[in-house]
XYZ file of C-alpha atoms in Angstrom:
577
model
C -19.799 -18.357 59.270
C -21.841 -17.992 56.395
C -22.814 -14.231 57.261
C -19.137 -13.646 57.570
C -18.247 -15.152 54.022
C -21.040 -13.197 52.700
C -19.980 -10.278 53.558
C -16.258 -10.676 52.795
C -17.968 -11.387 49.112
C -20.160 -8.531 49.231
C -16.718 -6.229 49.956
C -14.829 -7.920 47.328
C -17.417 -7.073 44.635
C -17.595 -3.724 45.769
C -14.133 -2.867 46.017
C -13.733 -4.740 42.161
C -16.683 -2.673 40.747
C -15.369 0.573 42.658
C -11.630 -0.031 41.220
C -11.725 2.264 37.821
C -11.299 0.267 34.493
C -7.856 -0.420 33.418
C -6.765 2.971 30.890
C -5.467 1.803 26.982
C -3.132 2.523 25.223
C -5.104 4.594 23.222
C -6.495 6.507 26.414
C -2.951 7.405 26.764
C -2.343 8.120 23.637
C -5.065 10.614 23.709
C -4.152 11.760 27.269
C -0.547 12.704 26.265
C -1.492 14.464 22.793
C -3.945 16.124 24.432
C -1.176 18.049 27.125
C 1.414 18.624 23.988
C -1.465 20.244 22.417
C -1.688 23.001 25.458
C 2.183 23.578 24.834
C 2.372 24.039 21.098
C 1.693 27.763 19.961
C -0.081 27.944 16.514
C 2.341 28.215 13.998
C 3.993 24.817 16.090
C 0.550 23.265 15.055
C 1.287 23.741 11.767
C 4.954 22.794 11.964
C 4.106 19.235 13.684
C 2.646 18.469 10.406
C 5.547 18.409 8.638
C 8.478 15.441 7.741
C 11.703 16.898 6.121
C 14.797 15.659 4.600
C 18.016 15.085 6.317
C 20.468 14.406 3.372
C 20.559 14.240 0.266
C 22.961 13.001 -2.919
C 24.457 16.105 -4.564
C 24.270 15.579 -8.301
C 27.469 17.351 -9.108
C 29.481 15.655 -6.683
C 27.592 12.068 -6.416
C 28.330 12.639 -2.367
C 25.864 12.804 0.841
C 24.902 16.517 1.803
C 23.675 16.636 5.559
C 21.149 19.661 5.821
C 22.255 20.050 9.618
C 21.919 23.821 9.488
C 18.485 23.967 7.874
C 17.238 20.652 9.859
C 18.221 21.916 13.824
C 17.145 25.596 12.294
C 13.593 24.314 11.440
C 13.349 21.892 14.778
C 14.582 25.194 17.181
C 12.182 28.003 15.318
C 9.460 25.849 14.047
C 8.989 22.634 15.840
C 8.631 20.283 13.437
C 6.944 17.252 13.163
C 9.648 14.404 11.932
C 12.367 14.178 9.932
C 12.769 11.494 6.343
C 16.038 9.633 6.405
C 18.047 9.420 3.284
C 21.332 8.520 1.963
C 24.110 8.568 4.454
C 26.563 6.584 6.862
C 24.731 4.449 9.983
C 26.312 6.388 12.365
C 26.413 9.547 11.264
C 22.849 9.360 11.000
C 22.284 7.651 14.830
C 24.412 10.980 16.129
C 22.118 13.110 13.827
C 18.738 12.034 15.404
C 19.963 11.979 18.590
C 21.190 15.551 18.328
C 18.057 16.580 17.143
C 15.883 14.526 19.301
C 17.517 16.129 22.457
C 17.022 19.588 20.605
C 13.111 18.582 19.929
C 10.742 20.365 22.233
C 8.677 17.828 20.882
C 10.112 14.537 19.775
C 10.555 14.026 16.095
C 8.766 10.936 14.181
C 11.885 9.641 12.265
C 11.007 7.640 8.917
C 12.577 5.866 6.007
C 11.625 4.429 2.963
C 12.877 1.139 3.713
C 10.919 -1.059 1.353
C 14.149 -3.998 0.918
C 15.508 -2.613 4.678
C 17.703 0.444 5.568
C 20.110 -0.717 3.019
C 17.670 0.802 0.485
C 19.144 4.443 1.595
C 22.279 3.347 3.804
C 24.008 2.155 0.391
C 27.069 2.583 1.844
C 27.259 0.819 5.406
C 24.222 -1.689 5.137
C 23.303 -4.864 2.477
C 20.025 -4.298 0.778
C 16.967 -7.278 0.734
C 15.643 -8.503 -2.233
C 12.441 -6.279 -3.122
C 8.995 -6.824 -3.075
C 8.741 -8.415 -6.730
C 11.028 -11.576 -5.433
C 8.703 -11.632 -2.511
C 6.044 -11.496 -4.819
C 7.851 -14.933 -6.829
C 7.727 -16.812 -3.431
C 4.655 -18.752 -3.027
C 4.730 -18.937 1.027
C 3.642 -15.344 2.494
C 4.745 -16.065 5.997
C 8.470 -15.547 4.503
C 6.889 -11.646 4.085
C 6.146 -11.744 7.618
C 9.808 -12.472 8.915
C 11.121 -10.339 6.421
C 9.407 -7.534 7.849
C 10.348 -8.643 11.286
C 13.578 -8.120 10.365
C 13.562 -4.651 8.266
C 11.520 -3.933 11.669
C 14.488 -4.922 13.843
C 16.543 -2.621 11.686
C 14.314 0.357 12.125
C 14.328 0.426 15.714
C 17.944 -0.338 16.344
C 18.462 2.838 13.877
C 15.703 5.126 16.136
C 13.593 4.693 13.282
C 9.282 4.830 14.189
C 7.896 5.044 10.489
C 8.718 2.706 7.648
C 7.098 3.996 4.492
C 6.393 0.289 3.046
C 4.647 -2.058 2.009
C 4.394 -0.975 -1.488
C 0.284 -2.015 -2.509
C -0.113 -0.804 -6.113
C -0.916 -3.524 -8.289
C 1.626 -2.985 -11.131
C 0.209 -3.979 -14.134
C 2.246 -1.999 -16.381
C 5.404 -3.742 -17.954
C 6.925 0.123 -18.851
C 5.933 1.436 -14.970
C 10.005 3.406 -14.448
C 8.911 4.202 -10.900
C 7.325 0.774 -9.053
C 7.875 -2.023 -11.531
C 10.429 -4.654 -9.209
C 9.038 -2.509 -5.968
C 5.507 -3.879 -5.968
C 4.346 -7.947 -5.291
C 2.932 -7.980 -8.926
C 0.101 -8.119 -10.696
C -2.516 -10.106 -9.038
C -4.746 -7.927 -6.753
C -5.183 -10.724 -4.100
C -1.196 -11.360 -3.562
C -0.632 -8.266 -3.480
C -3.086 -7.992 -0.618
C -1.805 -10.909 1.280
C 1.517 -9.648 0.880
C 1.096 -6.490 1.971
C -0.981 -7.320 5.192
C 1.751 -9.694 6.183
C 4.460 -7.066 5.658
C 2.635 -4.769 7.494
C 2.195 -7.276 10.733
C 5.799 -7.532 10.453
C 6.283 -4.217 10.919
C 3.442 -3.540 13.196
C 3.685 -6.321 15.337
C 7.776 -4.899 15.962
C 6.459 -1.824 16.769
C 7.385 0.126 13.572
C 3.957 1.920 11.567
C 3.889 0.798 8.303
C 2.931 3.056 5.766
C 0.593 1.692 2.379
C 1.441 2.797 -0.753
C 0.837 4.809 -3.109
C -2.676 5.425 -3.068
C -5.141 4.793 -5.075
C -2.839 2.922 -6.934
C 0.664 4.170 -8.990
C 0.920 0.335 -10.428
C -0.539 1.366 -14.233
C 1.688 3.897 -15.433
C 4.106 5.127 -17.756
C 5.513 7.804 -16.510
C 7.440 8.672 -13.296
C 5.793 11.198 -10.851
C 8.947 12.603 -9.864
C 9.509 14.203 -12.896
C 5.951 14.536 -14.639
C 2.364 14.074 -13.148
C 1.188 10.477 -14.484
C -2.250 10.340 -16.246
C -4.239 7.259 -15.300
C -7.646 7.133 -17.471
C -9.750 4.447 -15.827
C -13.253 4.412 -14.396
C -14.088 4.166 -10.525
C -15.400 1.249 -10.992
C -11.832 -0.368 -13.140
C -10.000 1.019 -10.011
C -12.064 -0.369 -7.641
C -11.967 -3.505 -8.860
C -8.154 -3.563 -9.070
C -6.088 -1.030 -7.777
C -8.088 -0.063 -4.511
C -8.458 -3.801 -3.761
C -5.151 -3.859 -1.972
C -5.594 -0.397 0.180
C -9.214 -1.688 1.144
C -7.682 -5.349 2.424
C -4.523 -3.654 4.428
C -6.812 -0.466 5.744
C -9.697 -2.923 7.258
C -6.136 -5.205 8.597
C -5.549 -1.928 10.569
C -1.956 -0.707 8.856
C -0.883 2.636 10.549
C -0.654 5.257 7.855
C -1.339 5.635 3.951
C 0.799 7.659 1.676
C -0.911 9.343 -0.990
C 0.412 9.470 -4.920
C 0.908 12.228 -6.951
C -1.599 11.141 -9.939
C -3.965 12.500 -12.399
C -7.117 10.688 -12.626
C -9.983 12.347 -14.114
C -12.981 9.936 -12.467
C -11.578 10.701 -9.454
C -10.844 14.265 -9.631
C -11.220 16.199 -13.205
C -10.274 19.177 -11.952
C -6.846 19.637 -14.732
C -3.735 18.465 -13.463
C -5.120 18.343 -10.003
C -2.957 15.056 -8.335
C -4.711 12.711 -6.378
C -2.296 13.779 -3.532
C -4.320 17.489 -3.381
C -7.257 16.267 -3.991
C -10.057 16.216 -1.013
C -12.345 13.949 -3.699
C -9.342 11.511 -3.571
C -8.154 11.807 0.258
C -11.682 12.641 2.246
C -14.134 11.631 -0.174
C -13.116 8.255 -1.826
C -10.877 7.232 1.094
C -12.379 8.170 4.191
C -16.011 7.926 3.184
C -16.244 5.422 0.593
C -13.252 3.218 2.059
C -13.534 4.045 5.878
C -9.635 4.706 5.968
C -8.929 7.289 9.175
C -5.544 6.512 9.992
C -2.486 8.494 9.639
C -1.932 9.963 5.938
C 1.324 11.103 4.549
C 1.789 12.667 1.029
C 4.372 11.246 -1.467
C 7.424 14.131 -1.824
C 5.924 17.525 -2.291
C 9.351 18.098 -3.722
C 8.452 16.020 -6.273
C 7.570 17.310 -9.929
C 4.487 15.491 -10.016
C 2.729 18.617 -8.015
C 6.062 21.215 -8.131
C 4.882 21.754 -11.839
C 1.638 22.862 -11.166
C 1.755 23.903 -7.412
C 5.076 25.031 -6.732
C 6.787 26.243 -3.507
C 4.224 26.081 -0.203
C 1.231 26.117 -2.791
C 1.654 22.246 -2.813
C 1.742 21.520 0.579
C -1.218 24.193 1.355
C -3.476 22.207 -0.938
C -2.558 19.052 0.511
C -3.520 19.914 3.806
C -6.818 21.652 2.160
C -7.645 18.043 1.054
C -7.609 16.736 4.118
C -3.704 15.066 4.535
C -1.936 15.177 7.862
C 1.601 15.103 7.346
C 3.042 16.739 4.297
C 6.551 14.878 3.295
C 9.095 17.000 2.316
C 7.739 20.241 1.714
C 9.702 22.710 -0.163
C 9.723 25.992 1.902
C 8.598 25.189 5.865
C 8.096 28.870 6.744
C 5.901 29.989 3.688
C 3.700 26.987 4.089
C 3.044 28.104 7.728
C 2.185 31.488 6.296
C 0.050 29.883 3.377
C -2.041 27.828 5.629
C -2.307 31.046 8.332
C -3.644 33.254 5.140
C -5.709 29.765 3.931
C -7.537 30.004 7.650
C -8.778 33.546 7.430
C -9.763 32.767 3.716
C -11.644 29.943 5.003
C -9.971 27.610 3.226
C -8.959 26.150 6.230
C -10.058 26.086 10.057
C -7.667 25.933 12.879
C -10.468 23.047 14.359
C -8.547 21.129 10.726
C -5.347 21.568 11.596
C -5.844 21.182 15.069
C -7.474 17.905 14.699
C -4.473 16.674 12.453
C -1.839 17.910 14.905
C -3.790 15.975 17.139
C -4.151 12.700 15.451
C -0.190 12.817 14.503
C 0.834 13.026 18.470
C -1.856 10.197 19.077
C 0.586 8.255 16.363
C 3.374 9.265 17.948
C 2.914 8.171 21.453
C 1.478 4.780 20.004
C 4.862 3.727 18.341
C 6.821 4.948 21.336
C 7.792 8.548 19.969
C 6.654 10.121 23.221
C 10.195 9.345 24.740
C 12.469 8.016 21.960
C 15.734 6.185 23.002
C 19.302 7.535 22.041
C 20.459 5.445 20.294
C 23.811 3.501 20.936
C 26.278 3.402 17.732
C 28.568 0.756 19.543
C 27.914 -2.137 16.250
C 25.755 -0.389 14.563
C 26.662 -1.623 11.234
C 27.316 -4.948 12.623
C 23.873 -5.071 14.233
C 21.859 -3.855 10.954
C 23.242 -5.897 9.062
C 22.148 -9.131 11.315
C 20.343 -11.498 9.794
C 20.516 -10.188 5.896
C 22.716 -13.223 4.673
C 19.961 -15.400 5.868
C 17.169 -13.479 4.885
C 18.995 -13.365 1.241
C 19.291 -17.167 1.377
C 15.703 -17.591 2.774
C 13.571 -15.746 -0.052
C 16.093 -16.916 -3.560
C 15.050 -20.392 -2.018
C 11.807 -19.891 -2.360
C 11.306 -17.231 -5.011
C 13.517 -18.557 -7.654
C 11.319 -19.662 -10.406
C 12.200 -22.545 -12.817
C 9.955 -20.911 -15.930
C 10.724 -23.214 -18.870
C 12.029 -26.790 -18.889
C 11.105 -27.888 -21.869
C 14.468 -29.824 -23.064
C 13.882 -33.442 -20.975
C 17.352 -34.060 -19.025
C 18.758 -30.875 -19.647
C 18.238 -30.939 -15.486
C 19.831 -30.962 -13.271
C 23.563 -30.307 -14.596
C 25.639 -33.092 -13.345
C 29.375 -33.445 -13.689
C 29.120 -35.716 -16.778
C 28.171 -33.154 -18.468
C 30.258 -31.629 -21.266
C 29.482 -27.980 -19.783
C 30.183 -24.521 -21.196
C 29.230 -21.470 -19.043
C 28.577 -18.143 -21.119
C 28.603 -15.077 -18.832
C 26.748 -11.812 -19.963
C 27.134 -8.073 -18.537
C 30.557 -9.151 -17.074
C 33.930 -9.685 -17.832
C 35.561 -11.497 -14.651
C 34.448 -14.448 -13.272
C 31.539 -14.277 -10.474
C 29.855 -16.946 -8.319
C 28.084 -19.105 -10.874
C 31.132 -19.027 -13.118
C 32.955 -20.214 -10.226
C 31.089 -22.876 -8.721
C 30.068 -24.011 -12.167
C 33.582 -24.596 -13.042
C 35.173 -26.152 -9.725
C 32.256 -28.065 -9.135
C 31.358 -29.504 -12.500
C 34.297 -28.636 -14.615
C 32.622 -26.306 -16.850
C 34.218 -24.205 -19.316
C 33.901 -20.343 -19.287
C 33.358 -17.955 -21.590
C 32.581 -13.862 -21.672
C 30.377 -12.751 -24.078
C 32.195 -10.004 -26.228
C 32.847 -8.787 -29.587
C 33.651 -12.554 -31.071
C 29.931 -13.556 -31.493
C 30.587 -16.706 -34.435
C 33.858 -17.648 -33.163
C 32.148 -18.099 -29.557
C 28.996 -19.742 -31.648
C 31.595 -22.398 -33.377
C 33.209 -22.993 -29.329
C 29.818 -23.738 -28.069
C 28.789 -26.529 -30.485
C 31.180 -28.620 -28.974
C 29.397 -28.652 -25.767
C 26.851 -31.495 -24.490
C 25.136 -28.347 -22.682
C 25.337 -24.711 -22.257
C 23.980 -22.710 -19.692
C 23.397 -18.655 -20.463
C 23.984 -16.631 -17.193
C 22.806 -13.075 -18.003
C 24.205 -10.548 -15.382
C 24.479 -6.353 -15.030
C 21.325 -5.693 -15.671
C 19.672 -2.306 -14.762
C 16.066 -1.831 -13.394
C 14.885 1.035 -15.939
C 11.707 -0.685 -18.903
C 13.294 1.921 -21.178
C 16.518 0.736 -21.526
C 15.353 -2.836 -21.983
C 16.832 -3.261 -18.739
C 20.226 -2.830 -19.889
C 20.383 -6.095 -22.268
C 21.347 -4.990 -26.046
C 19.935 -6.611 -29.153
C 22.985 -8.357 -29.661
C 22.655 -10.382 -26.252
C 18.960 -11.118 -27.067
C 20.170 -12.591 -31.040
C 23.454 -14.123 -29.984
C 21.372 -16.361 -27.354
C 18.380 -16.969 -29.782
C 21.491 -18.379 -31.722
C 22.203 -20.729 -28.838
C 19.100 -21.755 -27.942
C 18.475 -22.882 -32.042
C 21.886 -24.793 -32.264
C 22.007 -27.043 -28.949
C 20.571 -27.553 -25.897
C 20.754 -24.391 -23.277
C 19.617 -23.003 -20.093
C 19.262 -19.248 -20.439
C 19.640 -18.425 -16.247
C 18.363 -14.542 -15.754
C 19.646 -12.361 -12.907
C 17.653 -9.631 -13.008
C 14.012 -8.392 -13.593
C 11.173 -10.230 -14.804
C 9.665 -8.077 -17.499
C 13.163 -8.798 -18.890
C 11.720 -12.013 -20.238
C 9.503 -10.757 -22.623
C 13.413 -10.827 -24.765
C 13.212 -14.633 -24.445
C 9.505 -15.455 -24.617
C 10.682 -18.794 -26.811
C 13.543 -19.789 -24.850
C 13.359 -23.411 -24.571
C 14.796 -23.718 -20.679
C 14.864 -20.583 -18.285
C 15.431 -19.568 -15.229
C 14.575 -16.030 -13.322
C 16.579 -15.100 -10.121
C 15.189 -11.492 -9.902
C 18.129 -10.128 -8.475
C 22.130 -10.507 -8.788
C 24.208 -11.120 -5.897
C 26.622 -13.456 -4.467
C 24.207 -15.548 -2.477
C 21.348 -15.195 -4.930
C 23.830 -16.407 -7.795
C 25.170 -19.811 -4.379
C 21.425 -20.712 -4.397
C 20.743 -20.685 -8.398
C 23.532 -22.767 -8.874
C 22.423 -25.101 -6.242
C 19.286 -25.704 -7.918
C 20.991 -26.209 -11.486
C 22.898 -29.095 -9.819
C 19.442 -30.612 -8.431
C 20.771 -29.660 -4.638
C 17.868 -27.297 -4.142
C 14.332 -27.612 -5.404
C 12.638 -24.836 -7.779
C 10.124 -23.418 -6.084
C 9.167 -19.721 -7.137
C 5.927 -18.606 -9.508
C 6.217 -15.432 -11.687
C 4.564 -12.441 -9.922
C 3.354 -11.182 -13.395
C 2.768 -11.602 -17.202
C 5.033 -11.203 -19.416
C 3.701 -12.592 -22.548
C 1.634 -14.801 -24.146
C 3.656 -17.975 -23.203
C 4.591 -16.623 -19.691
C 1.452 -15.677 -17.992
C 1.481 -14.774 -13.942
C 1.887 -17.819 -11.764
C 3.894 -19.867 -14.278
C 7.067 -21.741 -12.618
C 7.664 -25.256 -12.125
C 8.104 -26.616 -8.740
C 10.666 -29.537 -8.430
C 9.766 -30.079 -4.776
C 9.751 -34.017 -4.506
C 10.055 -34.164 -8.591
C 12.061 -36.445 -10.429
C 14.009 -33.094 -11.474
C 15.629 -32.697 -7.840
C 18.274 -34.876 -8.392
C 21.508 -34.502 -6.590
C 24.689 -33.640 -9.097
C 26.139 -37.181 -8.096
C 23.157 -39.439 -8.438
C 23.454 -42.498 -10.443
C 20.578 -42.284 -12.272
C 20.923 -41.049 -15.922
């Protein structure tokens, strides 16, 4: 018996040790890239490379231009690599891909910049999220996390593979016109955390996530799309800020890196040489020095940043010459496949490079499921990308809201003994706060015009006023859309009685109200943003968010009080006086 046993064990161990070892994903990865790579003639090498636009906005006409022509043109001749998803209806751009996926002899990596969801480009059809400088006000990360989940969700339902987001720079630049509201802040350790967890919400739902905009595009002044931005700091003052972020989220394993279009002299002092054609910046700082050797797009080669210096194919040849892999939006397909042909017998370029990128871009592709991409159904399209948003919305003003001044004692939380007056700025019809305000606590409203003292004189007969500043604009250089006169009529306010200046909009727009006694920051201005501010005026809601940067001397990164379980949180009907 125990012969027989022993030998039954002896066969099991050597059938288990003869069995070959289970094959990964990457294995298969590999395997597949490595028979596309038999079927692709050179030129299709070269092509694979390469993400182009589908729309865009004409600027005559302020309407969506399809490029359907050009697009099923460059997929048929060329073979393409992916295509960049713009402006445009839901469904008209589900019928697109899957046109051009079934006309793809190789499929196509599809990919949006989808930073606050597909609503950031589907204007039309889909709501936007709040963007990553709310996030950036909320103090529990694991809201990033679901938040990604969710833009994830999106993606795929849309036949979307690559979401270029999280945003990493570290802006640190009040006047920055291109990330400003679009990156977690200032502090090089949230923005990390941030990031990472944005990323695994992505990742995790099978969409790549894509850091950006590396180095780091946080400190400057000018906007690449129009002008190549100058950044004069030493390695060593970008390593110990800006790369901080791209080190964290590359060694947390994040798909792909998109590289800025940036002059920066320690890195590469070659004149207006961008950091995006630069092999100091892309093989030498990042792959050596940073051990980064994922998947790296550039920003827009459209873009002015490198057009002005390296225009037509000349942009996109020297970005592959410094060691990129997929060129975004090249201006002129055909003469960068000539450029990089004439490059290679210059030996400029080998065909071992651009083999090895094609390579490494199928590898990517068969890892997020682009090997055999669904068609996708447009039955509730809308209906089903815009799941979840309301909640979301609800979910990060709860906890990003910031409570940055509360320095008049029981001017919190408004109650309906209150003698209230409501004094609405950048509109001129009631909204949600005027609304609630006045059903809810019987405040009086007012629109802030032309009749500054006679609305001065109204005021003082108020117990309190609160200051709701709305229709403000994104851009530093208009002062985000609020005119001198706003800023010296509420100084006025805030001298003659007690006030509440509430601010719907960006947070560098506080450096106008540095001295207001009692303020509030909502970051952004919508319906449910404007539900939950009120809420927490009338004590129903705690104040929980931080500011995600400095502003000035007397608002400083991190400041915001919380009223979780504070005397503050009162309910609008307590007794207690």
């Amino acid at each position: 018996m125990i012969h027989i046993f022993s030998q039954l064990l002896f066969a099991f161990f050597s059938f288990t040790q003869a069995a070959p070892p289970p094959v990964s994903q990457q294995q298969k990865a590999k395997l597949w890239a490595d028979s596309v790579m038999t079927t692709l003639s050179k030129d299709e090498k070269i092509a694979q490379l390469m993400i182009v636009r589908l729309s865009q906005i004409d600027s005559k006409t302020k309407k969506v231009v399809f490029f359907d022509e050009h697009v099923t043109n460059l997929i048929k001749k060329y073979n393409i690599g992916g295509l960049c998803l713009f402006q445009g209806a839901a469904v008209d751009q589900a019928n697109r891909i899957n046109t051009m996926q079934a006309l793809a002899k190789t499929p196509l990596m599809v990919c949006i910049d989808a930073e606050w969801g597909v609503g950031m480009r589907l204007t039309n059809d889909v709501a936007p999220l709040p963007k990553q400088m709310m996030l950036g006000a909320m103090r529990d990360s694991s809201v990033v996390y679901d938040y990604a989940s969710l833009v994830a969700k999106q993606c795929k339902r849309l036949g979307v593979q690559v979401n270029y987001a999280p945003v990493v720079d570290v802006n640190n630049n009040a006047n920055n016109p291109i990330i400003n509201d679009r990156s977690f802040g200032e502090d090089k350790y949230k923005v990390a955390r941030y990031g990472i967890a944005y990323m695994n919400g992505l990742q995790d739902n099978t969409v790549m996530a894509t850091a950006k905009h590396f180095p780091g595009h946080g400190d400057v002044a000018v906007d690449s799309h129009y002008d190549l931005p100058v950044i004069n700091k030493s390695l060593a003052e970008l390593d110990s800020l800006e790369l901080y972020p791209f080190r964290q989220i590359f060694n947390a394993g994040v798909g792909a890196v998109m590289v800025a279009h940036l002059y920066i002299p320690a890195i590469d002092a070659r004149r207006n040489r961008a950091t995006s054609l630069s092999a100091e910046n892309i093989d030498t700082l990042m792959r050596k020095k940073l051990g980064y050797q994922g998947l790296t797009f550039t920003d827009g080669l459209e873009m002015q940043g490198v057009q002005k210096y390296f225009p037509g194919g000349e942009a996109s040849l020297q970005s592959l010459i410094a060691g990129n892999d997929m060129l975004c939006l090249p201006t002129d397909v055909p003469g960068t496949i000539e450029k990089v042909k004439t490059a290679i017998k210059k030996k400029q370029l080998s065909w071992a490079d651009i083999e090895m990128h094609c390579h490494k871009v199928l590898v990517a592709k068969y890892m997020y499921g682009i090997n055999n991409p669904p068609k996708i159904s447009t039955e509730n399209l809308v209906e089903d990308l815009n799941t979840g948003i309301p909640e979301m919305k609800r979910r990060v003003a709860e906890e990003a809201i910031t409570l940055v001044r509360n320095m008049d004692e029981n001017i919190l939380p408004l109650r309906e003994s209150d003698k209230l007056a409501v004094v609405a700025f950048g509109i001129n019809k009631p909204n949600t706060v005027t609304d609630k305000l006045k059903t809810e606590l019987g405040a009086d409203v007012f629109f802030f015009e032309n009749n500054e003292a006679a609305l001065l004189k109204a005021l003082s007969n108020y117990k309190k006023v609160v200051l709701s500043l709305h229709g403000m604009s994104r851009s530093p250089a208009s002062n985000f859309g609020i005119s001198s006169k706003v800023v010296a009529f509420i100084q006025k306010v805030n001298n003659q009685q007690p006030a509440v200046l509430v601010v719907f909009g960006n947070a560098y727009a506080l450096k106008n109200f540095c001295d207001s006694r009692n303020t509030i920051l909502c970051y952004e201005d919508d319906a449910i943003i404007q539900e939950t501010a009120v809420q927490m005026l009338t004590g129903d809601l705690p104040f929980k968010g931080e500011l995600p940067v400095s502003v000035c001397d007397q608002l400083q990164f991190g400041t915001g009080i919380s009223t979780v379980n504070a005397d503050i949180n009162l309910k609008k009907n307590s007794k207690i006086q």
